């Protein structure tokens, strides 16, 4: 949902421009949009924390809630940077990043769970693995990030991607609604 379809718009505009600087500008602009969207969503989720905790969990989940927000944001940055590897058709590096993400997630999860089996450890492992994979992606695509974000390109990306937002919202809701009903009709055990 944070991506707002920007990754799809980036693919479209990247391949419809032969100018290398324009391609780089679309990449930098996409990252800027994701940074702004992540900040906005984080603030919104923080402000709605009490309401969402009561509606979704029926209990106080302050520490867990922060981890969920960090997990969502780290995943978004990873997904966009990884998408750039796919757009640029850097297959080997893309596969390396996928393997590093999966292996680091499992390794950190096993380490954390062996010390203390808590659900928070799952999200901490996700955050760390997404962050490591994101840093690796940045290293691989650093030459594509040396352009400035551009407001007119941002408008183009958002305009192209806006029709995908209702799908993103629907997909997000479909993924979480079952938990609301389970929580309503059953206790956590």
XYZ file of C-alpha atoms in Angstrom:
189
model
C 0.000 0.000 0.000
C 2.869 2.411 0.732
C 4.187 1.885 -2.781
C 0.895 3.264 -4.214
C 1.648 1.539 -7.503
C 4.710 3.765 -7.941
C 6.786 0.676 -8.741
C 4.469 -0.053 -11.674
C 4.636 3.556 -12.845
C 8.414 3.460 -12.567
C 8.540 0.397 -14.806
C 6.383 2.136 -17.411
C 8.306 5.411 -17.469
C 11.705 3.738 -17.196
C 11.229 1.702 -20.357
C 9.487 4.509 -22.282
C 12.503 6.800 -21.946
C 15.804 6.175 -23.664
C 17.524 9.074 -21.912
C 19.633 7.624 -19.083
C 19.327 10.781 -16.970
C 15.524 10.676 -17.225
C 15.536 7.042 -16.164
C 17.695 7.897 -13.148
C 15.440 10.834 -12.341
C 12.382 8.575 -12.311
C 14.183 6.213 -9.938
C 15.207 9.044 -7.579
C 11.708 10.520 -7.749
C 10.159 7.126 -6.921
C 12.324 6.860 -3.823
C 11.298 10.386 -2.800
C 7.624 9.495 -3.122
C 8.120 6.349 -1.021
C 9.962 8.339 1.656
C 7.117 10.873 1.838
C 4.435 8.163 1.798
C 6.238 6.180 4.499
C 6.558 9.243 6.713
C 2.892 10.135 6.216
C 1.694 6.593 6.893
C 3.908 6.281 9.976
C 2.494 9.493 11.427
C -1.059 8.403 10.575
C -0.606 4.961 12.122
C 0.981 6.503 15.210
C -1.980 8.877 15.617
C -4.476 6.056 15.096
C -2.640 3.620 17.361
C -5.211 3.654 20.166
C -8.163 3.177 17.839
C -6.474 0.429 15.836
C -5.263 -1.391 18.946
C -8.770 -1.427 20.352
C -10.401 -2.422 17.065
C -7.830 -4.891 15.834
C -6.246 -6.418 18.921
C -8.500 -5.586 21.905
C -5.371 -5.139 24.004
C -2.369 -2.855 24.458
C 0.308 -3.618 21.892
C 2.517 -0.505 22.032
C 5.877 -2.216 21.483
C 4.457 -4.573 18.879
C 2.753 -1.724 17.037
C 6.002 0.175 16.490
C 7.642 -2.950 15.115
C 4.801 -3.461 12.662
C 5.207 0.106 11.356
C 8.978 -0.356 10.955
C 8.396 -3.689 9.245
C 5.986 -2.182 6.725
C 8.344 0.674 5.905
C 11.471 -1.478 5.635
C 9.611 -3.869 3.361
C 8.470 -1.003 1.126
C 11.995 0.317 0.669
C 13.270 -3.176 -0.016
C 10.514 -3.883 -2.553
C 11.135 -0.671 -4.498
C 14.903 -1.072 -4.588
C 14.533 -4.729 -5.537
C 12.060 -3.771 -8.264
C 14.729 -1.488 -9.723
C 17.060 -4.464 -10.066
C 14.285 -6.271 -11.940
C 13.511 -3.255 -14.118
C 17.174 -2.927 -15.046
C 17.261 -6.685 -15.694
C 20.146 -7.305 -13.340
C 19.100 -10.897 -12.778
C 22.084 -12.295 -10.876
C 22.180 -9.409 -8.381
C 18.402 -9.609 -7.992
C 18.694 -13.303 -7.091
C 21.541 -12.585 -4.675
C 19.389 -10.012 -2.877
C 16.428 -12.408 -2.650
C 18.633 -15.150 -1.184
C 20.328 -12.749 1.265
C 16.910 -11.514 2.398
C 15.542 -15.028 2.954
C 18.654 -16.452 4.609
C 19.155 -13.458 6.897
C 15.488 -13.557 7.923
C 15.658 -17.234 8.861
C 19.028 -16.825 10.602
C 17.902 -13.859 12.707
C 14.582 -15.514 13.481
C 16.307 -18.649 14.736
C 18.782 -16.610 16.794
C 16.073 -14.459 18.368
C 13.649 -17.309 18.954
C 16.315 -19.445 20.601
C 16.871 -16.645 23.145
C 13.249 -15.707 23.751
C 10.229 -17.013 21.824
C 8.136 -13.864 21.288
C 6.090 -12.735 18.285
C 8.054 -9.467 18.276
C 11.136 -11.461 17.261
C 9.444 -12.330 13.970
C 9.057 -8.642 13.115
C 12.526 -7.737 14.341
C 13.943 -10.442 12.066
C 11.888 -9.126 9.147
C 13.039 -5.558 9.733
C 16.708 -6.535 9.916
C 16.557 -8.795 6.842
C 14.672 -6.205 4.769
C 17.115 -3.509 5.865
C 20.158 -5.634 4.960
C 18.648 -6.563 1.598
C 17.742 -2.915 0.990
C 21.337 -1.830 1.689
C 22.592 -4.498 -0.706
C 20.137 -3.287 -3.355
C 21.307 0.289 -2.837
C 24.880 -0.840 -3.364
C 23.897 -2.569 -6.610
C 21.847 0.374 -7.945
C 23.931 3.278 -6.581
C 24.801 4.468 -10.094
C 21.066 4.883 -10.786
C 20.534 7.143 -7.782
C 22.741 10.056 -8.796
C 19.884 12.137 -10.195
C 17.623 14.612 -8.460
C 13.958 13.947 -7.786
C 11.702 15.962 -10.048
C 8.255 17.291 -9.130
C 6.828 16.960 -12.663
C 8.023 13.353 -12.827
C 6.469 12.756 -9.423
C 3.154 14.036 -10.779
C 3.474 11.714 -13.785
C 4.253 8.725 -11.566
C 1.388 9.427 -9.175
C -1.074 10.131 -12.003
C -0.143 6.858 -13.700
C -0.256 4.918 -10.443
C -3.391 6.369 -8.780
C -5.768 3.839 -10.418
C -3.816 1.082 -8.620
C -4.506 2.574 -5.160
C -8.050 1.125 -4.769
C -6.633 -2.312 -5.594
C -3.852 -1.813 -3.010
C -6.356 -0.743 -0.356
C -8.646 -3.678 -1.157
C -5.767 -6.169 -1.113
C -4.566 -4.760 2.217
C -8.042 -4.950 3.751
C -8.576 -8.489 2.502
C -5.311 -9.484 4.145
C -6.276 -8.157 7.582
C -10.060 -8.491 7.849
C -9.975 -12.155 8.760
C -7.887 -11.312 11.842
C -10.519 -8.834 13.000
C -13.235 -11.491 12.835
C -11.028 -14.114 14.492
C -10.177 -11.615 17.229
C -13.840 -10.722 17.693
C -15.116 -14.281 17.951
C -12.156 -15.974 19.666
C -9.563 -15.070 22.272
C -5.849 -14.932 21.416
C -5.164 -18.462 22.647
